[in-house]
mmCIF file of C-alpha atoms and ligand atoms in Angstrom:
data_model
loop_
_atom_site.group_PDB
_atom_site.id
_atom_site.type_symbol
_atom_site.label_atom_id
_atom_site.label_comp_id
_atom_site.label_asym_id
_atom_site.label_seq_id
_atom_site.Cartn_x
_atom_site.Cartn_y
_atom_site.Cartn_z
ATOM 1 C CA MET A 288 0.000 0.000 0.000
ATOM 2 C CA PRO A 289 1.340 3.462 -0.840
ATOM 3 C CA GLN A 290 1.977 5.684 2.167
ATOM 4 C CA TYR A 291 1.423 8.933 0.314
ATOM 5 C CA ASN A 292 -1.302 10.412 -1.867
ATOM 6 C CA ARG A 293 0.781 13.079 -3.533
ATOM 7 C CA ILE A 294 4.533 13.254 -3.851
ATOM 8 C CA VAL A 295 7.199 15.416 -5.390
ATOM 9 C CA LEU A 296 10.110 13.405 -6.714
ATOM 10 C CA LYS A 297 13.322 15.337 -7.225
ATOM 11 C CA LEU A 298 15.615 13.837 -9.837
ATOM 12 C CA SER A 299 19.006 15.437 -10.126
ATOM 13 C CA GLY A 300 20.571 15.813 -13.536
ATOM 14 C CA GLU A 301 23.275 13.429 -12.371
ATOM 15 C CA ALA A 302 20.641 10.736 -11.791
ATOM 16 C CA MET A 303 19.752 10.911 -15.489
ATOM 17 C CA ALA A 304 23.304 10.919 -16.784
ATOM 18 C CA GLY A 305 25.414 7.951 -17.709
ATOM 19 C CA LYS A 306 28.638 6.859 -16.084
ATOM 20 C CA GLN A 307 30.472 10.004 -17.210
ATOM 21 C CA GLY A 308 27.998 12.142 -15.269
ATOM 22 C CA VAL A 309 27.134 14.289 -18.280
ATOM 23 C CA GLY A 310 24.380 14.254 -20.883
ATOM 24 C CA ILE A 311 21.472 11.844 -20.890
ATOM 25 C CA ASP A 312 21.748 8.088 -20.693
ATOM 26 C CA LEU A 313 18.589 6.701 -22.282
ATOM 27 C CA ASP A 314 18.871 3.358 -20.473
ATOM 28 C CA VAL A 315 19.036 5.196 -17.175
ATOM 29 C CA ILE A 316 16.047 7.373 -18.112
ATOM 30 C CA ASN A 317 14.064 4.272 -19.105
ATOM 31 C CA LYS A 318 14.841 2.634 -15.777
ATOM 32 C CA ILE A 319 13.699 5.738 -13.915
ATOM 33 C CA ALA A 320 10.539 5.865 -16.035
ATOM 34 C CA ASN A 321 9.809 2.240 -15.156
ATOM 35 C CA GLN A 322 10.131 3.043 -11.476
ATOM 36 C CA VAL A 323 7.869 6.084 -11.840
ATOM 37 C CA LYS A 324 5.288 3.984 -13.681
ATOM 38 C CA LYS A 325 5.192 1.553 -10.778
ATOM 39 C CA ILE A 326 4.361 4.244 -8.263
ATOM 40 C CA HIS A 327 1.946 5.885 -10.671
ATOM 41 C CA ASP A 328 0.173 2.527 -11.050
ATOM 42 C CA LEU A 329 -0.321 2.538 -7.278
ATOM 43 C CA GLY A 330 -2.412 5.674 -7.725
ATOM 44 C CA VAL A 331 0.140 8.035 -6.198
ATOM 45 C CA GLU A 332 -0.174 11.555 -7.613
ATOM 46 C CA THR A 333 3.332 12.268 -8.823
ATOM 47 C CA GLY A 334 5.046 15.551 -9.595
ATOM 48 C CA ILE A 335 8.651 15.364 -10.733
ATOM 49 C CA VAL A 336 11.155 18.201 -10.477
ATOM 50 C CA VAL A 337 14.119 17.585 -12.749
ATOM 51 C CA GLY A 338 17.598 18.979 -12.254
ATOM 52 C CA GLY A 339 19.998 19.993 -14.979
ATOM 53 C CA GLY A 340 23.487 19.505 -13.594
ATOM 54 C CA ASN A 341 24.201 16.851 -16.234
ATOM 55 C CA PHE A 342 24.189 19.675 -18.792
ATOM 56 C CA TRP A 343 25.149 22.858 -17.016
ATOM 57 C CA ARG A 344 25.579 24.258 -13.529
ATOM 58 C CA GLY A 345 25.342 28.008 -13.389
ATOM 59 C CA ARG A 346 27.873 28.477 -10.618
ATOM 60 C CA ASP A 347 30.606 26.500 -12.421
ATOM 61 C CA ALA A 348 31.047 28.986 -15.254
ATOM 62 C CA GLN A 349 33.944 31.316 -14.503
ATOM 63 C CA THR A 350 33.619 33.795 -17.331
ATOM 64 C CA ILE A 351 29.898 33.905 -18.036
ATOM 65 C CA ASP A 352 27.667 36.289 -16.149
ATOM 66 C CA ARG A 353 26.091 34.265 -13.323
ATOM 67 C CA ALA A 354 22.485 35.034 -14.222
ATOM 68 C CA THR A 355 23.095 34.095 -17.879
ATOM 69 C CA SER A 356 24.841 30.924 -16.804
ATOM 70 C CA ASP A 357 21.931 30.039 -14.524
ATOM 71 C CA TYR A 358 19.486 30.481 -17.401
ATOM 72 C CA MET A 359 21.617 28.034 -19.384
ATOM 73 C CA GLY A 360 21.284 25.608 -16.475
ATOM 74 C CA MET A 361 17.512 26.009 -16.467
ATOM 75 C CA LEU A 362 17.410 25.220 -20.192
ATOM 76 C CA GLY A 363 19.240 21.975 -19.406
ATOM 77 C CA THR A 364 16.443 20.929 -17.055
ATOM 78 C CA ILE A 365 13.965 21.277 -19.919
ATOM 79 C CA MET A 366 15.945 18.795 -22.025
ATOM 80 C CA ASN A 367 15.866 16.313 -19.147
ATOM 81 C CA ALA A 368 12.145 16.877 -18.684
ATOM 82 C CA LEU A 369 11.432 16.159 -22.356
ATOM 83 C CA ALA A 370 13.496 12.964 -22.320
ATOM 84 C CA LEU A 371 11.727 11.748 -19.193
ATOM 85 C CA GLN A 372 8.320 12.693 -20.602
ATOM 86 C CA ASP A 373 9.039 10.707 -23.745
ATOM 87 C CA ALA A 374 10.163 7.654 -21.757
ATOM 88 C CA LEU A 375 7.051 7.798 -19.560
ATOM 89 C CA GLU A 376 4.666 8.250 -22.472
ATOM 90 C CA LYS A 377 6.214 5.190 -24.159
ATOM 91 C CA LEU A 378 5.121 3.262 -21.072
ATOM 92 C CA ASP A 379 1.581 4.636 -21.494
ATOM 93 C CA VAL A 380 1.883 6.954 -18.536
ATOM 94 C CA ASN A 381 0.001 10.203 -19.154
ATOM 95 C CA THR A 382 2.212 13.174 -18.508
ATOM 96 C CA ARG A 383 2.324 16.927 -18.727
ATOM 97 C CA CYS A 384 5.511 18.900 -18.773
ATOM 98 C CA GLN A 385 5.368 22.378 -17.283
ATOM 99 C CA THR A 386 8.130 24.909 -17.408
ATOM 100 C CA ALA A 387 8.821 27.923 -15.244
ATOM 101 C CA ILE A 388 10.308 29.699 -18.280
ATOM 102 C CA GLU A 389 7.665 30.084 -20.949
ATOM 103 C CA MET A 390 8.360 27.961 -23.985
ATOM 104 C CA LYS A 391 4.905 27.327 -25.351
ATOM 105 C CA ALA A 392 5.857 25.149 -28.302
ATOM 106 C CA VAL A 393 7.678 22.766 -26.000
ATOM 107 C CA ALA A 394 5.819 22.613 -22.711
ATOM 108 C CA GLU A 395 2.979 24.187 -20.767
ATOM 109 C CA PRO A 396 3.811 27.203 -18.693
ATOM 110 C CA TYR A 397 3.828 26.462 -14.969
ATOM 111 C CA ILE A 398 0.343 27.145 -13.617
ATOM 112 C CA ARG A 399 -0.209 25.861 -10.115
ATOM 113 C CA ARG A 400 -3.926 25.139 -10.341
ATOM 114 C CA ARG A 401 -3.450 23.439 -13.674
ATOM 115 C CA ALA A 402 -0.684 21.261 -12.260
ATOM 116 C CA ILE A 403 -2.965 20.179 -9.428
ATOM 117 C CA ARG A 404 -5.751 19.402 -11.904
ATOM 118 C CA HIS A 405 -3.367 17.232 -13.951
ATOM 119 C CA LEU A 406 -2.339 15.344 -10.830
ATOM 120 C CA GLU A 407 -5.976 14.789 -9.868
ATOM 121 C CA LYS A 408 -6.587 13.384 -13.333
ATOM 122 C CA GLY A 409 -3.767 10.904 -12.854
ATOM 123 C CA ARG A 410 -1.171 12.601 -15.021
ATOM 124 C CA VAL A 411 2.440 12.723 -13.969
ATOM 125 C CA VAL A 412 3.493 16.375 -13.980
ATOM 126 C CA ILE A 413 7.117 17.141 -14.802
ATOM 127 C CA PHE A 414 8.243 20.525 -13.537
ATOM 128 C CA SER A 415 11.153 21.997 -15.453
ATOM 129 C CA ALA A 416 13.241 25.195 -15.476
ATOM 130 C CA GLY A 417 13.444 25.239 -11.693
ATOM 131 C CA VAL A 418 11.703 28.220 -10.178
ATOM 132 C CA GLY A 419 12.392 30.205 -13.353
ATOM 133 C CA ASN A 420 14.892 32.578 -11.740
ATOM 134 C CA PRO A 421 18.670 32.600 -11.584
ATOM 135 C CA PHE A 422 20.467 32.152 -8.246
ATOM 136 C CA PHE A 423 18.125 29.317 -7.280
ATOM 137 C CA SER A 424 18.411 25.554 -7.579
ATOM 138 C CA THR A 425 16.082 22.787 -8.634
ATOM 139 C CA ASP A 426 16.151 21.577 -5.001
ATOM 140 C CA THR A 427 14.514 24.866 -4.096
ATOM 141 C CA ALA A 428 12.083 24.296 -6.968
ATOM 142 C CA ALA A 429 11.226 20.893 -5.475
ATOM 143 C CA ALA A 430 10.553 22.476 -2.074
ATOM 144 C CA LEU A 431 8.504 25.263 -3.642
ATOM 145 C CA ARG A 432 6.412 23.019 -5.890
ATOM 146 C CA ALA A 433 5.832 20.587 -3.024
ATOM 147 C CA ALA A 434 4.508 23.442 -0.890
ATOM 148 C CA GLU A 435 2.406 24.804 -3.734
ATOM 149 C CA ILE A 436 0.740 21.539 -4.690
ATOM 150 C CA ASP A 437 0.472 20.428 -1.060
ATOM 151 C CA ALA A 438 2.553 17.294 -1.503
ATOM 152 C CA ASP A 439 2.808 14.859 1.403
ATOM 153 C CA VAL A 440 6.529 14.331 0.957
ATOM 154 C CA ILE A 441 9.539 15.131 -1.200
ATOM 155 C CA LEU A 442 11.520 12.121 -2.386
ATOM 156 C CA LEU A 443 15.074 13.170 -3.131
ATOM 157 C CA ALA A 444 16.562 10.536 -5.398
ATOM 158 C CA LYS A 445 20.345 10.331 -5.220
ATOM 159 C CA LYS A 446 22.774 8.558 -7.467
ATOM 160 C CA GLY A 447 25.735 6.740 -5.934
ATOM 161 C CA VAL A 448 24.604 7.298 -2.350
ATOM 162 C CA ASP A 449 21.595 5.972 -0.419
ATOM 163 C CA GLY A 450 20.912 8.608 2.218
ATOM 164 C CA ILE A 451 22.498 11.368 4.239
ATOM 165 C CA TYR A 452 25.906 10.673 5.793
ATOM 166 C CA ASP A 453 27.981 12.650 8.286
ATOM 167 C CA SER A 454 30.744 12.837 5.682
ATOM 168 C CA ASP A 455 31.036 11.892 2.037
ATOM 169 C CA PRO A 456 30.924 8.056 1.868
ATOM 170 C CA LYS A 457 32.737 8.168 -1.491
ATOM 171 C CA PHE A 458 35.828 9.490 0.286
ATOM 172 C CA ASN A 459 35.360 8.257 3.861
ATOM 173 C CA LYS A 460 34.573 4.565 4.260
ATOM 174 C CA ASP A 461 33.733 5.151 7.942
ATOM 175 C CA ALA A 462 31.071 7.711 7.104
ATOM 176 C CA LYS A 463 27.962 7.197 9.219
ATOM 177 C CA LYS A 464 24.503 7.189 7.688
ATOM 178 C CA TYR A 465 21.655 8.978 9.447
ATOM 179 C CA ASP A 466 18.291 7.213 9.656
ATOM 180 C CA SER A 467 16.532 10.422 10.527
ATOM 181 C CA LEU A 468 17.397 14.067 10.954
ATOM 182 C CA SER A 469 15.695 17.393 11.433
ATOM 183 C CA TYR A 470 16.056 20.265 8.990
ATOM 184 C CA GLN A 471 17.632 22.297 11.767
ATOM 185 C CA GLU A 472 20.334 19.628 12.144
ATOM 186 C CA ILE A 473 21.036 19.767 8.403
ATOM 187 C CA LEU A 474 21.554 23.506 8.672
ATOM 188 C CA ASN A 475 23.547 23.318 11.920
ATOM 189 C CA LYS A 476 25.812 20.505 10.749
ATOM 190 C CA ASN A 477 26.127 22.156 7.341
ATOM 191 C CA LEU A 478 25.306 18.860 5.615
ATOM 192 C CA LYS A 479 25.479 19.309 1.864
ATOM 193 C CA ILE A 480 22.317 17.496 0.953
ATOM 194 C CA MET A 481 20.353 20.482 -0.324
ATOM 195 C CA ASP A 482 21.188 24.141 -0.407
ATOM 196 C CA ALA A 483 20.151 26.252 2.565
ATOM 197 C CA THR A 484 17.302 27.977 0.696
ATOM 198 C CA ALA A 485 15.673 24.650 -0.154
ATOM 199 C CA THR A 486 16.252 23.324 3.359
ATOM 200 C CA SER A 487 14.696 26.408 4.970
ATOM 201 C CA LEU A 488 11.710 26.302 2.645
ATOM 202 C CA CYS A 489 11.031 22.664 3.550
ATOM 203 C CA MET A 490 11.499 23.430 7.241
ATOM 204 C CA ASP A 491 9.213 26.467 7.238
ATOM 205 C CA ASN A 492 6.486 24.580 5.404
ATOM 206 C CA LYS A 493 6.942 21.372 7.412
ATOM 207 C CA ILE A 494 7.381 19.199 4.342
ATOM 208 C CA PRO A 495 9.011 15.844 5.114
ATOM 209 C CA LEU A 496 11.840 14.719 2.888
ATOM 210 C CA ILE A 497 13.183 11.257 2.190
ATOM 211 C CA VAL A 498 16.654 10.983 0.719
ATOM 212 C CA PHE A 499 17.218 7.623 -0.940
ATOM 213 C CA GLY A 500 19.437 5.933 -3.502
ATOM 214 C CA ILE A 501 18.004 5.472 -6.954
ATOM 215 C CA ASP A 502 20.572 2.889 -8.091
ATOM 216 C CA LYS A 503 18.782 -0.028 -6.469
ATOM 217 C CA GLU A 504 15.941 -1.399 -8.537
ATOM 218 C CA ASP A 505 12.520 -0.653 -7.062
ATOM 219 C CA SER A 506 13.918 1.699 -4.419
ATOM 220 C CA MET A 507 11.385 4.368 -5.399
ATOM 221 C CA TYR A 508 8.518 1.884 -5.082
ATOM 222 C CA ASP A 509 9.825 0.661 -1.733
ATOM 223 C CA VAL A 510 10.112 4.180 -0.343
ATOM 224 C CA VAL A 511 6.593 5.077 -1.477
ATOM 225 C CA CYS A 512 5.297 1.905 0.187
ATOM 226 C CA GLY A 513 6.936 2.895 3.462
ATOM 227 C CA LYS A 514 9.751 0.389 3.389
ATOM 228 C CA PHE A 515 12.496 2.038 5.338
ATOM 229 C CA LEU A 516 15.321 3.144 3.090
ATOM 230 C CA GLY A 517 17.572 6.141 3.143
ATOM 231 C CA THR A 518 17.240 9.071 5.526
ATOM 232 C CA VAL A 519 14.028 10.724 6.665
ATOM 233 C CA VAL A 520 14.152 14.457 7.325
ATOM 234 C CA SER A 521 11.322 16.147 9.131
HETATM 235 N N1 LIG B 785 18.888 26.930 -12.008
HETATM 236 C C1 LIG B 785 18.507 28.241 -11.728
HETATM 237 N N2 LIG B 785 17.312 28.458 -11.115
HETATM 238 C C2 LIG B 785 16.500 27.442 -10.720
HETATM 239 C C3 LIG B 785 16.907 26.133 -10.973
HETATM 240 C C4 LIG B 785 18.106 25.903 -11.619
HETATM 241 O O1 LIG B 785 19.226 29.170 -12.046
HETATM 242 O O2 LIG B 785 15.421 27.714 -10.167
HETATM 243 C C5 LIG B 785 20.132 26.700 -12.769
HETATM 244 C C6 LIG B 785 21.398 26.738 -11.932
HETATM 245 O O3 LIG B 785 22.425 27.299 -12.712
HETATM 246 C C7 LIG B 785 21.686 25.278 -11.684
HETATM 247 C C8 LIG B 785 21.239 24.628 -12.968
HETATM 248 O O4 LIG B 785 20.090 25.391 -13.352
HETATM 249 O O5 LIG B 785 23.063 25.061 -11.443
HETATM 250 C C9 LIG B 785 20.892 23.174 -12.875
HETATM 251 O O6 LIG B 785 20.071 22.947 -11.757
HETATM 252 P P1 LIG B 785 20.597 22.138 -10.464
HETATM 253 O O7 LIG B 785 22.040 22.462 -10.227
HETATM 254 O O8 LIG B 785 19.661 22.413 -9.354
HETATM 255 O O9 LIG B 785 20.447 20.662 -10.994
HETATM 256 P P2 LIG B 785 20.858 19.291 -10.288
HETATM 257 O O10 LIG B 785 22.041 19.564 -9.387
HETATM 258 O O11 LIG B 785 19.678 18.839 -9.515
HETATM 259 O O12 LIG B 785 21.175 18.384 -11.416
#
């Protein structure tokens, strides 16, 4: 039985990339789409916020104006959204892609009430272009959309790691995984799981977050069904 009626799933760009960490790996996207279909088949209303770090991260550009660079990053999220939409539609999952930067020929503009209506009608809604403004992240977009559509939980899917650790498990084999944490602890311990804006937004709006690893097959389904995986933040 699913534990949630309405969720926001945050997929980082990295989660959609291949081994090199850049671009789109279609096998990976298809696997993600299969997992999304499974939770959609349970009747869970699903909104997906896609990242774009597999194409461009605004802050990494040294010589481009930061706002311009951030807009480039937001455009990357739209490419990910379209690839995911295509993979889902091929599995007969009804979807709508909305974008925070108007691009009418490509996707619907983000309209909150319309997004909610799509979810109620059983369509998976893919939110792209973050919040539509530079100097923000798609994690913040996930927190914002979750608050706006009144989601029960944010599922933060991570690649290569299965929860929140006290130090980076890729570099420290003694890193300790947290089962649960509060948002305040994330801020106090300066844990780099989400940026501070996204963390504060979740905290202020009391939206629970589950950080889990997407590499394991069916992990998304298991998390939605309440099987304990990853780290719960509340
Ligand atoms: N971005 C932005 N505003 C937003 C969301 C994203 O400017 O509301 C830009 C920013 O440059 C960011 C890039 O888009 O680096 C890709 O998004 P993000 O880094 O959040 O993607 P992820 O790390 O999840 O792949």
